[in-house]
PDB file of C-alpha atoms in Angstrom:
ATOM      1  CA  MET A   1     -61.890   6.308  27.655  1.00 61.00           C
ATOM      2  CA  SER A   2     -58.779   8.044  26.377  1.00 75.00           C
ATOM      3  CA  ASN A   3     -58.312   8.678  22.665  1.00 81.00           C
ATOM      4  CA  HIS A   4     -55.492   6.131  22.599  1.00 79.00           C
ATOM      5  CA  LEU A   5     -57.674   3.422  24.138  1.00 74.00           C
ATOM      6  CA  ALA A   6     -60.605   4.292  21.876  1.00 87.00           C
ATOM      7  CA  ARG A   7     -58.320   4.100  18.840  1.00 88.00           C
ATOM      8  CA  LYS A   8     -56.971   0.698  19.911  1.00 91.00           C
ATOM      9  CA  GLN A   9     -60.517  -0.609  20.460  1.00 92.00           C
ATOM     10  CA  LEU A  10     -61.622   0.637  17.025  1.00 93.00           C
ATOM     11  CA  ILE A  11     -58.660  -1.090  15.372  1.00 95.00           C
ATOM     12  CA  LYS A  12     -59.385  -4.274  17.346  1.00 95.00           C
ATOM     13  CA  MET A  13     -63.055  -4.143  16.290  1.00 96.00           C
ATOM     14  CA  ALA A  14     -62.100  -3.656  12.627  1.00 97.00           C
ATOM     15  CA  HIS A  15     -60.145  -6.928  12.736  1.00 97.00           C
ATOM     16  CA  TYR A  16     -62.508  -8.881  15.000  1.00 97.00           C
ATOM     17  CA  ARG A  17     -64.012 -11.967  13.404  1.00 97.00           C
ATOM     18  CA  MET A  18     -67.296 -13.639  14.265  1.00 97.00           C
ATOM     19  CA  PRO A  19     -66.344 -16.498  16.610  1.00 97.00           C
ATOM     20  CA  PHE A  20     -69.328 -18.812  15.990  1.00 95.00           C
ATOM     21  CA  GLY A  21     -72.322 -19.689  13.857  1.00 94.00           C
ATOM     22  CA  LYS A  22     -73.109 -19.414  10.180  1.00 95.00           C
ATOM     23  CA  TYR A  23     -70.777 -16.428   9.745  1.00 97.00           C
ATOM     24  CA  LYS A  24     -67.876 -17.776  11.809  1.00 98.00           C
ATOM     25  CA  GLY A  25     -64.573 -16.306  10.641  1.00 98.00           C
ATOM     26  CA  ARG A  26     -66.066 -13.271   8.892  1.00 97.00           C
ATOM     27  CA  TYR A  27     -65.063  -9.778   9.901  1.00 97.00           C
ATOM     28  CA  LEU A  28     -67.914  -8.124  11.788  1.00 97.00           C
ATOM     29  CA  VAL A  29     -68.138  -5.436   9.097  1.00 97.00           C
ATOM     30  CA  GLN A  30     -68.950  -8.209   6.603  1.00 97.00           C
ATOM     31  CA  LEU A  31     -71.926  -9.541   8.542  1.00 97.00           C
ATOM     32  CA  PRO A  32     -75.275  -9.049   6.789  1.00 96.00           C
ATOM     33  CA  LEU A  33     -77.278  -6.144   8.178  1.00 96.00           C
ATOM     34  CA  PRO A  34     -80.337  -8.352   8.892  1.00 96.00           C
ATOM     35  CA  TYR A  35     -78.107 -10.515  11.120  1.00 97.00           C
ATOM     36  CA  LEU A  36     -76.999  -7.480  13.128  1.00 97.00           C
ATOM     37  CA  LEU A  37     -80.608  -6.298  13.370  1.00 97.00           C
ATOM     38  CA  TRP A  38     -81.599  -9.754  14.638  1.00 97.00           C
ATOM     39  CA  PHE A  39     -79.067  -9.409  17.464  1.00 97.00           C
ATOM     40  CA  ARG A  40     -80.540  -6.023  18.388  1.00 97.00           C
ATOM     41  CA  GLN A  41     -83.995  -7.591  18.551  1.00 98.00           C
ATOM     42  CA  LYS A  42     -82.938 -10.731  20.455  1.00 97.00           C
ATOM     43  CA  GLY A  43     -80.194  -9.188  22.571  1.00 97.00           C
ATOM     44  CA  PHE A  44     -76.498  -8.774  21.946  1.00 97.00           C
ATOM     45  CA  PRO A  45     -74.110 -11.282  23.540  1.00 96.00           C
ATOM     46  CA  GLU A  46     -72.296 -10.312  26.722  1.00 95.00           C
ATOM     47  CA  GLY A  47     -68.809  -8.863  26.700  1.00 96.00           C
ATOM     48  CA  ARG A  48     -66.584  -7.577  23.935  1.00 96.00           C
ATOM     49  CA  LEU A  49     -68.409  -9.404  21.126  1.00 97.00           C
ATOM     50  CA  GLY A  50     -71.721  -7.824  22.090  1.00 97.00           C
ATOM     51  CA  GLN A  51     -70.182  -4.360  22.324  1.00 96.00           C
ATOM     52  CA  PHE A  52     -68.491  -4.777  18.948  1.00 97.00           C
ATOM     53  CA  LEU A  53     -71.681  -6.091  17.287  1.00 97.00           C
ATOM     54  CA  GLN A  54     -73.686  -3.178  18.676  1.00 97.00           C
ATOM     55  CA  SER A  55     -71.088  -0.668  17.490  1.00 96.00           C
ATOM     56  CA  MET A  56     -70.889  -2.334  14.076  1.00 97.00           C
ATOM     57  CA  LEU A  57     -74.653  -2.102  13.700  1.00 97.00           C
ATOM     58  CA  GLU A  58     -74.469   1.657  14.337  1.00 96.00           C
ATOM     59  CA  ILE A  59     -71.608   1.953  11.837  1.00 96.00           C
ATOM     60  CA  ARG A  60     -73.537  -0.010   9.201  1.00 96.00           C
ATOM     61  CA  GLU A  61     -76.800   1.879   9.782  1.00 95.00           C
ATOM     62  CA  ASN A  62     -74.926   5.137   9.206  1.00 96.00           C
ATOM     63  CA  GLY A  63     -73.159   3.916   6.065  1.00 95.00           C
ATOM     64  CA  LEU A  64     -69.675   4.153   7.586  1.00 94.00           C
ATOM     65  CA  GLU A  65     -68.360   0.714   6.583  1.00 95.00           C
ATOM     66  CA  ALA A  66     -65.710   2.353   4.396  1.00 96.00           C
ATOM     67  CA  LEU A  67     -64.046   3.673   7.561  1.00 95.00           C
ATOM     68  CA  ILE A  68     -63.696   0.143   8.938  1.00 96.00           C
ATOM     69  CA  TYR A  69     -62.215  -1.128   5.669  1.00 96.00           C
ATOM     70  CA  ARG A  70     -59.798   1.822   5.702  1.00 96.00           C
ATOM     71  CA  ILE A  71     -58.746   0.975   9.266  1.00 95.00           C
ATOM     72  CA  GLN A  72     -58.154  -2.642   8.212  1.00 96.00           C
ATOM     73  CA  LYS A  73     -55.940  -1.417   5.367  1.00 95.00           C
ATOM     74  CA  ASP A  74     -54.053   1.324   7.245  1.00 95.00           C
ATOM     75  CA  PHE A  75     -53.612  -0.604  10.507  1.00 94.00           C
ATOM     76  CA  PRO A  76     -52.847  -4.248   9.642  1.00 88.00           C
ATOM     77  CA  GLU A  77     -53.896  -6.875  12.159  1.00 80.00           C
ATOM     78  CA  GLU A  78     -51.387  -7.300  14.944  1.00 66.00           C
ATOM     79  CA  ALA A  79     -50.209 -10.774  15.828  1.00 50.00           C
ATOM     80  CA  SER A  80     -51.880 -11.867  19.057  1.00 45.00           C
TER      81      SER A  80
END
């Protein structure tokens, strides 16, 4: 994946919101850590959501949430 594509994916992930369930509408970075750990145990969903949840778990486990909040601030959400 090129740097440009990786950057676009990171920005997209920073603005991605949970599409269903108890935490519907929350940014993935705002999901409780136990919820992300539950997905790891039970299996991440298929597709982009699963990839983003898995990446967000790694970000959270490494204490890098501040980077996601900075991306949200520096790269405002683009209109879809």
